[in-house]
Amino acid sequence: MDVLEKAFELLSKHALCEHCLGRQFAQLGYSMENNVRGSALKVSLTLQANDIANQKSAEGIKRLKVLATKGFSREAQETLKHLKKRITKKEMPGNCFLCESRFELVEGLTQKALKVLEDYEYSTYLVGIELPVKVEEREDEFKAAFNIGYGESIKHEFGRLLGKALGERTGKEVDYLAPDVVVVVNPFLEKIRLQVNPLFVAGRYRKIVRDIPQSKWFCSDCHGKGCEKCGGTGKLYPESVEELASKPLLEATLGEKSAFHAAGREDIDARMLGTGRPFVIEVSKPKKRFVDLKQVEALINAAAVGKVEVSDLRFTTKDMVRRLKKGEGAQKEYLLLAEFENELSDEDLHMLEEKLSNITVKQQTPLRVLHRRSDLIREKYIYKVKVKKVSLKRALMEIRCQGGLYVKELVSGDEGRTVPNVSDLLKNRAKTLKLDVLNVIMDG
Ligand SMILES: [Zn+2]
Ligand SMILES: [Zn+2]
């Protein structure tokens, strides 16, 4: 391929700006922008046409006119003027065939994007480009018709130019995988849309009182709207771990809303002790990302004093949410106070420790959660059970097991749905009076 002849062939068919002409040769030559390629081609073609005009006037003038009109070349226009040839206004095309001269808007779009970004804190960004379908189709057809092998796409060039301009003005970094913000630009509608990605904050919580649910519990009658049953709050419980932990963070980040993810959950009436349960709060559309998490942690703990404590707050990624969900099956340690129908003997305690350590329990979905979980038999491992009698009919049980085991049902037997179980092993019906989670052991 003769590069110059190819460029002239394109120009003689279609009006092309410097960007769109240069882009068809984007993979030739390094360290230059497409408009520089386009400009160099047009200047070279002008020199060549001038030389032809000097030998056989008509052909050279014809080529200069193509360059002056469809090539928008100021150099060709001046050369024609010098040769005392005129081009009429009517001969001038309106816009570039491929981009409709939208590359002229890059600076203006950059300014607009900077304005939209002003309200947000971010360290990384990415530019996304939206184009009308007809624009991309037109370029595809053009490339096929002229057998263009070296081109870059118009979308890619817009993205690259805007991305570079934003980086130069803001000093921020491009992140292709997980940017804080995505600036979506439509150069044809001259519209900018900002996609603000969520902020993820990880930590651990301890719940030191009973009767606070982990997540916001909507009223079963009004589903959050507020009714007589819930006193207009829309909730069955006035507060939750989720709300206590999320509110100060949401306020500090000026986010739109938040979601609470945790590695499993304890029953409402169980405490969560030890080093606490891992969680991640996902804040949607945060305006502030550079928040002092030590300060947020102090605010949460001050507002929730005596109820919930959070610790070890730190920034994390979406990936942590996936790991938490997987971690639901991680080991758990429980402390449970059981009450029996009949008196307990020392042999009973020994027998329980022996029969319940290092075993697999078959557990059919408990009756009390059947309404929200499908009816399956799950196998869960118990590593160790320690039992201590505290009165004639009461014992403390320490249970280390695989996460997801319903320990209250391990005690009661849940009408034979959990096998083995404490009640059946001792032939002495037992129930749970108090339950605490002592530890959630996450690997990694
Ligand atoms: Zn163009
Ligand atoms: Zn209600």
Short mmCIF file of C-alpha atoms and ligand atoms in Angstrom, two decimals:
data_model
loop_
_atom_site.label_atom_id
_atom_site.label_comp_id
_atom_site.label_asym_id
_atom_site.label_seq_id
_atom_site.Cartn_x
_atom_site.Cartn_y
_atom_site.Cartn_z
CA MET A 1 0.00 0.00 0.00
CA ASP A 2 1.17 3.46 -0.84
CA VAL A 3 0.17 5.39 2.29
CA LEU A 4 -0.16 8.73 0.51
CA GLU A 5 -2.23 7.30 -2.36
CA LYS A 6 -4.47 5.49 0.12
CA ALA A 7 -5.00 8.71 2.08
CA PHE A 8 -5.86 10.57 -1.09
CA GLU A 9 -8.27 7.85 -2.14
CA LEU A 10 -10.14 8.20 1.17
CA LEU A 11 -10.27 11.99 0.89
CA SER A 12 -11.49 11.97 -2.70
CA LYS A 13 -14.52 9.93 -1.57
CA HIS A 14 -15.30 11.43 1.83
CA ALA A 15 -14.65 14.59 3.83
CA LEU A 16 -12.36 13.64 6.70
CA CYS A 17 -10.94 15.71 9.57
CA GLU A 18 -7.33 15.25 10.67
CA HIS A 19 -8.33 12.85 13.44
CA CYS A 20 -10.46 10.64 11.21
CA LEU A 21 -7.95 10.54 8.36
CA GLY A 22 -5.03 9.90 10.71
CA ARG A 23 -6.97 7.24 12.60
CA GLN A 24 -7.08 5.01 9.50
CA PHE A 25 -3.27 4.78 9.80
CA ALA A 26 -3.18 4.67 13.60
CA GLN A 27 -0.86 1.70 13.79
CA LEU A 28 1.78 3.30 11.61
CA GLY A 29 4.36 5.42 13.42
CA TYR A 30 4.68 5.81 17.15
CA SER A 31 4.41 8.58 19.68
CA MET A 32 1.98 10.76 17.77
CA GLU A 33 -1.71 11.44 17.84
CA ASN A 34 -4.03 10.66 14.94
CA ASN A 35 -4.57 14.35 14.15
CA VAL A 36 -0.81 14.71 13.73
CA ARG A 37 -0.83 11.74 11.32
CA GLY A 38 -3.79 13.25 9.47
CA SER A 39 -2.21 16.68 9.28
CA ALA A 40 1.12 15.25 8.05
CA LEU A 41 -0.67 13.28 5.32
CA LYS A 42 -2.62 16.32 4.17
CA VAL A 43 0.49 18.53 4.07
CA SER A 44 2.45 15.87 2.17
CA LEU A 45 -0.41 15.43 -0.30
CA THR A 46 -0.55 19.22 -0.74
CA LEU A 47 3.16 19.35 -1.60
CA GLN A 48 2.75 16.46 -4.02
CA ALA A 49 -0.32 18.09 -5.64
CA ASN A 50 1.51 21.40 -5.96
CA ASP A 51 4.36 19.58 -7.73
CA ILE A 52 1.90 17.89 -10.12
CA ALA A 53 0.20 21.25 -10.75
CA ASN A 54 3.54 22.72 -11.75
CA GLN A 55 3.88 20.03 -14.48
CA LYS A 56 0.35 19.47 -15.72
CA SER A 57 -1.89 22.03 -14.18
CA ALA A 58 -5.36 20.42 -14.37
CA GLU A 59 -4.58 17.21 -12.45
CA GLY A 60 -2.64 19.06 -9.74
CA ILE A 61 -5.37 21.67 -9.26
CA LYS A 62 -7.98 18.92 -9.04
CA ARG A 63 -6.03 17.23 -6.26
CA LEU A 64 -5.46 20.51 -4.43
CA LYS A 65 -9.19 21.17 -4.54
CA VAL A 66 -9.93 17.79 -2.97
CA LEU A 67 -7.48 18.58 -0.18
CA ALA A 68 -8.82 22.10 0.29
CA THR A 69 -12.45 20.97 0.49
CA LYS A 70 -12.85 17.38 1.67
CA GLY A 71 -9.56 17.57 3.51
CA PHE A 72 -10.36 20.93 5.16
CA SER A 73 -6.66 21.69 4.53
CA ARG A 74 -5.72 25.32 5.17
CA GLU A 75 -2.38 24.68 3.44
CA ALA A 76 -4.12 23.43 0.28
CA GLN A 77 -6.51 26.40 0.39
CA GLU A 78 -3.59 28.86 0.62
CA THR A 79 -1.71 27.03 -2.15
CA LEU A 80 -4.74 27.31 -4.46
CA LYS A 81 -5.06 31.02 -3.65
CA HIS A 82 -1.40 31.42 -4.53
CA LEU A 83 -2.06 29.67 -7.86
CA LYS A 84 -4.96 32.13 -8.41
CA LYS A 85 -7.57 29.39 -8.17
CA ARG A 86 -10.73 29.83 -6.14
CA ILE A 87 -12.99 27.45 -4.32
CA THR A 88 -16.56 28.48 -3.77
CA LYS A 89 -18.39 28.21 -0.45
CA LYS A 90 -20.67 25.64 -2.09
CA GLU A 91 -17.74 23.30 -2.69
CA MET A 92 -16.93 23.19 1.06
CA PRO A 93 -18.38 20.18 2.89
CA GLY A 94 -20.12 20.80 6.19
CA ASN A 95 -18.58 18.25 8.49
CA CYS A 96 -16.23 15.30 8.66
CA PHE A 97 -17.99 12.23 7.25
CA LEU A 98 -17.02 9.93 10.11
CA CYS A 99 -17.09 12.05 13.29
CA GLU A 100 -19.33 14.90 12.12
CA SER A 101 -16.47 17.11 13.37
CA ARG A 102 -17.05 16.03 16.97
CA PHE A 103 -13.35 15.82 17.72
CA GLU A 104 -13.44 19.62 17.87
CA LEU A 105 -15.52 19.18 21.03
CA VAL A 106 -12.92 17.24 23.02
CA GLU A 107 -11.74 20.31 24.96
CA GLY A 108 -15.29 21.44 25.71
CA LEU A 109 -16.32 17.94 26.80
CA THR A 110 -13.27 17.77 29.05
CA GLN A 111 -14.33 21.00 30.75
CA LYS A 112 -17.86 19.67 31.19
CA ALA A 113 -16.56 16.42 32.69
CA LEU A 114 -14.34 18.31 35.14
CA LYS A 115 -17.37 20.29 36.24
CA VAL A 116 -19.40 17.09 36.87
CA LEU A 117 -16.48 15.54 38.77
CA GLU A 118 -16.09 18.58 41.04
CA ASP A 119 -18.59 17.25 43.59
CA TYR A 120 -16.86 13.90 44.07
CA GLU A 121 -13.76 12.59 45.75
CA TYR A 122 -11.97 9.85 43.79
CA SER A 123 -8.49 8.57 43.15
CA THR A 124 -9.09 6.55 40.01
CA TYR A 125 -11.30 7.05 36.99
CA LEU A 126 -12.17 5.62 33.62
CA VAL A 127 -13.74 7.24 30.56
CA GLY A 128 -16.52 5.41 28.76
CA ILE A 129 -17.78 6.53 25.35
CA GLU A 130 -21.31 6.20 24.07
CA LEU A 131 -21.84 6.64 20.35
CA PRO A 132 -24.97 6.51 18.21
CA VAL A 133 -25.16 3.11 16.51
CA LYS A 134 -25.14 4.74 13.07
CA VAL A 135 -21.75 6.34 13.79
CA GLU A 136 -20.09 3.04 14.60
CA GLU A 137 -21.79 1.28 11.70
CA ARG A 138 -20.71 4.02 9.31
CA GLU A 139 -17.10 3.59 10.39
CA ASP A 140 -17.30 -0.21 10.06
CA GLU A 141 -18.64 0.09 6.52
CA PHE A 142 -16.01 2.68 5.66
CA LYS A 143 -13.18 0.44 6.88
CA ALA A 144 -14.55 -2.52 4.96
CA ALA A 145 -15.02 -0.50 1.77
CA PHE A 146 -11.46 0.83 1.81
CA ASN A 147 -9.87 -2.27 3.23
CA ILE A 148 -8.38 -0.42 6.20
CA GLY A 149 -6.00 -2.64 8.11
CA TYR A 150 -4.27 -0.16 10.37
CA GLY A 151 -7.14 1.68 12.00
CA GLU A 152 -8.19 2.44 15.54
CA SER A 153 -11.93 2.74 16.27
CA ILE A 154 -13.56 6.13 16.66
CA LYS A 155 -14.82 5.09 20.09
CA HIS A 156 -11.36 4.13 21.20
CA GLU A 157 -9.90 7.43 20.03
CA PHE A 158 -12.53 9.50 21.82
CA GLY A 159 -11.95 7.48 24.99
CA ARG A 160 -8.20 7.81 24.78
CA LEU A 161 -8.22 11.57 24.13
CA LEU A 162 -10.73 12.37 26.87
CA GLY A 163 -9.04 10.00 29.30
CA LYS A 164 -5.69 11.63 28.68
CA ALA A 165 -7.09 15.17 28.98
CA LEU A 166 -8.80 14.34 32.28
CA GLY A 167 -5.66 12.74 33.65
CA GLU A 168 -3.60 15.82 32.79
CA ARG A 169 -6.08 18.19 34.47
CA THR A 170 -6.85 16.13 37.57
CA GLY A 171 -3.63 14.23 38.21
CA LYS A 172 -5.76 11.12 38.88
CA GLU A 173 -5.02 7.61 37.68
CA VAL A 174 -6.88 5.55 35.12
CA ASP A 175 -8.10 2.21 36.46
CA TYR A 176 -9.60 -0.17 33.91
CA LEU A 177 -10.81 -2.79 36.38
CA ALA A 178 -12.23 -1.03 39.42
CA PRO A 179 -12.26 2.76 38.98
CA ASP A 180 -13.85 4.95 41.65
CA VAL A 181 -15.76 6.83 38.95
CA VAL A 182 -16.60 6.22 35.31
CA VAL A 183 -17.15 9.32 33.19
CA VAL A 184 -19.51 8.30 30.41
CA VAL A 185 -19.31 10.74 27.52
CA ASN A 186 -21.56 10.97 24.50
CA PRO A 187 -19.77 13.36 22.10
CA PHE A 188 -22.73 13.39 19.70
CA LEU A 189 -25.34 14.40 22.28
CA GLU A 190 -22.66 16.39 24.15
CA LYS A 191 -23.79 14.67 27.33
CA ILE A 192 -21.74 13.58 30.32
CA ARG A 193 -22.95 10.99 32.79
CA LEU A 194 -21.08 10.08 35.94
CA GLN A 195 -21.17 6.52 37.23
CA VAL A 196 -19.92 6.61 40.81
CA ASN A 197 -18.83 3.18 41.96
CA PRO A 198 -19.58 2.03 45.51
CA LEU A 199 -17.19 2.40 48.39
CA PHE A 200 -16.52 -0.73 50.45
CA VAL A 201 -15.57 -0.56 54.11
CA ALA A 202 -14.78 -3.73 56.05
CA GLY A 203 -14.76 -4.29 59.78
CA ARG A 204 -15.94 -6.55 62.59
CA TYR A 205 -18.86 -6.08 64.91
CA ARG A 206 -19.67 -7.27 68.37
CA LYS A 207 -23.25 -7.28 69.54
CA ILE A 208 -23.17 -7.09 73.29
CA VAL A 209 -26.91 -7.06 73.97
CA ARG A 210 -29.67 -9.38 72.82
CA ASP A 211 -32.73 -8.49 70.77
CA ILE A 212 -31.10 -6.38 68.10
CA PRO A 213 -31.34 -7.92 64.64
CA GLN A 214 -28.33 -7.85 62.35
CA SER A 215 -30.15 -6.20 59.48
CA LYS A 216 -32.99 -3.77 59.23
CA TRP A 217 -36.16 -5.74 59.83
CA PHE A 218 -39.14 -4.36 57.97
CA CYS A 219 -42.63 -4.48 59.45
CA SER A 220 -44.43 -7.56 58.14
CA ASP A 221 -47.68 -5.63 57.73
CA CYS A 222 -46.60 -2.48 55.90
CA HIS A 223 -43.17 -3.61 54.54
CA GLY A 224 -41.54 -0.33 55.50
CA LYS A 225 -44.21 2.21 54.74
CA GLY A 226 -45.23 2.70 58.37
CA CYS A 227 -48.48 1.51 59.94
CA GLU A 228 -50.19 1.13 63.32
CA LYS A 229 -48.49 -2.16 64.11
CA CYS A 230 -45.01 -0.65 63.86
CA GLY A 231 -45.88 2.77 65.21
CA GLY A 232 -45.25 4.37 61.86
CA THR A 233 -41.56 3.37 61.77
CA GLY A 234 -41.99 0.70 59.09
CA LYS A 235 -39.72 -1.52 61.17
CA LEU A 236 -40.27 -4.37 63.62
CA TYR A 237 -37.21 -3.46 65.65
CA PRO A 238 -36.19 0.15 66.25
CA GLU A 239 -32.54 -0.49 65.49
CA SER A 240 -30.22 -3.06 63.97
CA VAL A 241 -26.50 -3.69 63.73
CA GLU A 242 -26.76 -2.64 60.10
CA GLU A 243 -28.30 0.74 60.92
CA LEU A 244 -26.06 1.45 63.91
CA ALA A 245 -22.93 0.72 61.89
CA SER A 246 -23.99 2.22 58.57
CA LYS A 247 -25.51 5.56 59.51
CA PRO A 248 -22.34 7.39 60.60
CA LEU A 249 -20.47 6.02 57.57
CA LEU A 250 -23.23 7.05 55.20
CA GLU A 251 -23.20 10.54 56.70
CA ALA A 252 -19.42 10.85 56.47
CA THR A 253 -19.31 9.71 52.84
CA LEU A 254 -22.45 11.58 51.75
CA GLY A 255 -23.54 8.39 50.02
CA GLU A 256 -26.97 7.75 48.58
CA LYS A 257 -27.63 4.50 50.46
CA SER A 258 -25.78 1.58 51.97
CA ALA A 259 -25.92 -2.20 52.02
CA PHE A 260 -24.67 -4.41 54.84
CA HIS A 261 -22.90 -7.68 54.07
CA ALA A 262 -21.76 -10.03 56.83
CA ALA A 263 -20.19 -13.46 57.21
CA GLY A 264 -23.36 -15.17 58.35
CA ARG A 265 -25.69 -13.89 61.03
CA GLU A 266 -26.59 -14.65 64.63
CA ASP A 267 -30.17 -14.95 65.86
CA ILE A 268 -31.75 -11.77 67.16
CA ASP A 269 -31.59 -13.10 70.71
CA ALA A 270 -27.96 -14.19 70.45
CA ARG A 271 -25.06 -11.96 71.29
CA MET A 272 -22.01 -11.72 69.03
CA LEU A 273 -18.92 -11.68 71.24
CA GLY A 274 -15.20 -12.46 70.93
CA THR A 275 -13.40 -10.53 68.23
CA GLY A 276 -16.68 -9.97 66.39
CA ARG A 277 -18.20 -10.93 63.08
CA PRO A 278 -16.64 -9.70 59.81
CA PHE A 279 -18.79 -7.39 57.73
CA VAL A 280 -18.57 -5.04 54.77
CA ILE A 281 -20.64 -1.90 54.30
CA GLU A 282 -21.19 -0.94 50.68
CA VAL A 283 -21.91 2.77 50.22
CA SER A 284 -23.62 3.72 46.93
CA LYS A 285 -22.61 6.92 45.15
CA PRO A 286 -20.34 8.34 47.83
CA LYS A 287 -19.33 11.97 47.38
CA LYS A 288 -16.51 11.58 49.90
CA ARG A 289 -14.08 8.69 49.80
CA PHE A 290 -11.18 10.07 51.75
CA VAL A 291 -12.90 9.72 55.11
CA ASP A 292 -11.10 9.10 58.36
CA LEU A 293 -12.31 5.62 59.30
CA LYS A 294 -10.89 5.87 62.83
CA GLN A 295 -13.16 8.85 63.33
CA VAL A 296 -16.17 7.06 61.79
CA GLU A 297 -15.46 4.06 64.02
CA ALA A 298 -15.48 6.34 67.08
CA LEU A 299 -18.76 7.93 65.98
CA ILE A 300 -20.42 4.53 65.48
CA ASN A 301 -19.22 3.23 68.83
CA ALA A 302 -20.29 6.40 70.65
CA ALA A 303 -23.80 6.26 69.18
CA ALA A 304 -24.20 2.51 69.76
CA VAL A 305 -22.55 2.37 73.16
CA GLY A 306 -23.64 -0.60 75.25
CA LYS A 307 -25.25 -2.28 72.22
CA VAL A 308 -22.90 -2.72 69.29
CA GLU A 309 -19.17 -2.19 68.88
CA VAL A 310 -17.30 -2.07 65.59
CA SER A 311 -13.56 -2.42 65.16
CA ASP A 312 -10.83 -2.63 62.54
CA LEU A 313 -12.66 -0.47 59.96
CA ARG A 314 -10.70 -0.36 56.71
CA PHE A 315 -11.26 0.23 53.00
CA THR A 316 -11.70 -2.89 50.93
CA THR A 317 -12.98 -4.05 47.53
CA LYS A 318 -16.05 -5.78 46.18
CA ASP A 319 -14.09 -8.99 46.24
CA MET A 320 -14.27 -8.98 50.03
CA VAL A 321 -18.08 -9.23 49.84
CA ARG A 322 -17.74 -12.46 47.84
CA ARG A 323 -15.26 -13.80 50.39
CA LEU A 324 -17.64 -12.93 53.25
CA LYS A 325 -20.45 -14.85 51.61
CA LYS A 326 -18.17 -17.83 51.20
CA GLY A 327 -17.04 -17.32 54.79
CA GLU A 328 -20.56 -18.04 56.00
CA GLY A 329 -19.36 -21.60 56.14
CA ALA A 330 -16.28 -20.73 58.18
CA GLN A 331 -15.91 -22.11 61.69
CA LYS A 332 -18.01 -20.62 64.47
CA GLU A 333 -17.78 -20.88 68.22
CA TYR A 334 -20.92 -20.67 70.31
CA LEU A 335 -21.67 -20.49 74.00
CA LEU A 336 -25.13 -21.73 74.82
CA LEU A 337 -27.15 -22.07 78.01
CA ALA A 338 -29.46 -25.07 77.78
CA GLU A 339 -32.32 -26.01 80.07
CA PHE A 340 -33.46 -29.62 80.44
CA GLU A 341 -36.79 -31.08 81.42
CA ASN A 342 -35.19 -33.51 83.88
CA GLU A 343 -32.12 -33.37 86.08
CA LEU A 344 -28.69 -33.92 84.54
CA SER A 345 -26.14 -36.49 85.66
CA ASP A 346 -22.35 -36.26 85.23
CA GLU A 347 -22.51 -39.20 82.81
CA ASP A 348 -24.90 -37.21 80.68
CA LEU A 349 -22.35 -34.42 80.32
CA HIS A 350 -19.57 -36.85 79.39
CA MET A 351 -21.75 -38.60 76.90
CA LEU A 352 -22.68 -35.35 75.16
CA GLU A 353 -19.06 -34.24 74.86
CA GLU A 354 -18.12 -37.61 73.41
CA LYS A 355 -21.03 -38.12 71.03
CA LEU A 356 -21.08 -34.58 69.70
CA SER A 357 -17.36 -33.96 69.08
CA ASN A 358 -15.84 -34.65 65.66
CA ILE A 359 -19.09 -35.70 64.09
CA THR A 360 -21.22 -34.74 61.13
CA VAL A 361 -24.74 -33.56 61.87
CA LYS A 362 -27.56 -34.01 59.38
CA GLN A 363 -29.82 -31.03 59.68
CA GLN A 364 -33.05 -30.48 57.82
CA THR A 365 -33.97 -26.81 57.45
CA PRO A 366 -35.37 -25.77 60.86
CA LEU A 367 -39.11 -25.24 61.10
CA ARG A 368 -38.61 -21.67 62.29
CA VAL A 369 -36.75 -20.59 59.12
CA LEU A 370 -38.66 -22.76 56.63
CA HIS A 371 -40.59 -19.71 55.46
CA ARG A 372 -37.44 -18.13 54.04
CA ARG A 373 -35.13 -21.04 53.25
CA SER A 374 -35.74 -24.06 51.07
CA ASP A 375 -36.32 -27.39 52.78
CA LEU A 376 -33.05 -29.30 52.49
CA ILE A 377 -30.90 -31.58 54.56
CA ARG A 378 -27.50 -29.98 55.19
CA GLU A 379 -24.50 -31.76 56.65
CA LYS A 380 -22.48 -29.72 59.13
CA TYR A 381 -19.40 -30.71 61.07
CA ILE A 382 -18.97 -30.27 64.82
CA TYR A 383 -15.34 -30.05 65.91
CA LYS A 384 -15.78 -29.90 69.64
CA VAL A 385 -18.44 -29.67 72.32
CA LYS A 386 -17.72 -28.86 75.97
CA VAL A 387 -20.47 -29.09 78.57
CA LYS A 388 -20.56 -27.64 82.08
CA LYS A 389 -23.42 -28.13 84.52
CA VAL A 390 -24.49 -24.87 86.15
CA SER A 391 -27.55 -26.13 88.07
CA LEU A 392 -29.61 -29.31 88.34
CA LYS A 393 -31.34 -28.78 85.01
CA ARG A 394 -29.08 -26.29 83.26
CA ALA A 395 -25.78 -26.61 81.42
CA LEU A 396 -23.46 -24.33 79.50
CA MET A 397 -22.33 -25.76 76.17
CA GLU A 398 -19.37 -24.51 74.18
CA ILE A 399 -19.69 -25.62 70.57
CA ARG A 400 -17.13 -25.20 67.81
CA CYS A 401 -18.68 -26.12 64.47
CA GLN A 402 -18.87 -25.44 60.80
CA GLY A 403 -20.77 -22.24 60.03
CA GLY A 404 -24.37 -22.64 59.05
CA LEU A 405 -25.21 -25.18 61.74
CA TYR A 406 -28.35 -24.13 63.58
CA VAL A 407 -27.26 -24.74 67.16
CA LYS A 408 -30.64 -24.17 68.82
CA GLU A 409 -31.96 -27.11 66.80
CA LEU A 410 -28.91 -29.17 67.75
CA VAL A 411 -30.20 -28.81 71.31
CA SER A 412 -33.93 -29.22 70.78
CA GLY A 413 -33.79 -31.74 67.94
CA ASP A 414 -36.42 -29.74 66.04
CA GLU A 415 -38.91 -32.63 65.99
CA GLY A 416 -36.30 -35.04 64.72
CA ARG A 417 -35.12 -32.81 61.89
CA THR A 418 -31.59 -32.49 63.37
CA VAL A 419 -29.73 -35.79 63.88
CA PRO A 420 -28.10 -36.42 66.26
CA ASN A 421 -29.33 -33.92 68.83
CA VAL A 422 -28.95 -33.25 72.54
CA SER A 423 -32.57 -34.02 73.52
CA ASP A 424 -32.61 -37.44 71.86
CA LEU A 425 -29.10 -38.42 73.00
CA LEU A 426 -30.05 -37.85 76.64
CA LYS A 427 -33.73 -38.75 76.26
CA ASN A 428 -34.21 -35.51 78.15
CA ARG A 429 -35.89 -32.66 76.33
CA ALA A 430 -33.67 -29.56 76.15
CA LYS A 431 -34.07 -26.01 74.93
CA THR A 432 -31.80 -23.00 74.52
CA LEU A 433 -32.18 -20.20 77.03
CA LYS A 434 -29.30 -17.99 75.88
CA LEU A 435 -26.96 -18.05 72.95
CA ASP A 436 -23.76 -16.13 72.22
CA VAL A 437 -21.46 -16.32 69.25
CA LEU A 438 -17.96 -16.32 70.67
CA ASN A 439 -15.98 -16.32 67.50
CA VAL A 440 -16.20 -16.29 63.71
CA ILE A 441 -13.05 -17.82 62.30
CA MET A 442 -12.35 -16.63 58.76
CA ASP A 443 -9.51 -18.15 56.82
CA GLY A 444 -7.71 -15.54 54.77
ZN ZN B 1 -13.57 13.36 11.88
ZN ZN B 2 -45.86 -1.32 59.77
#
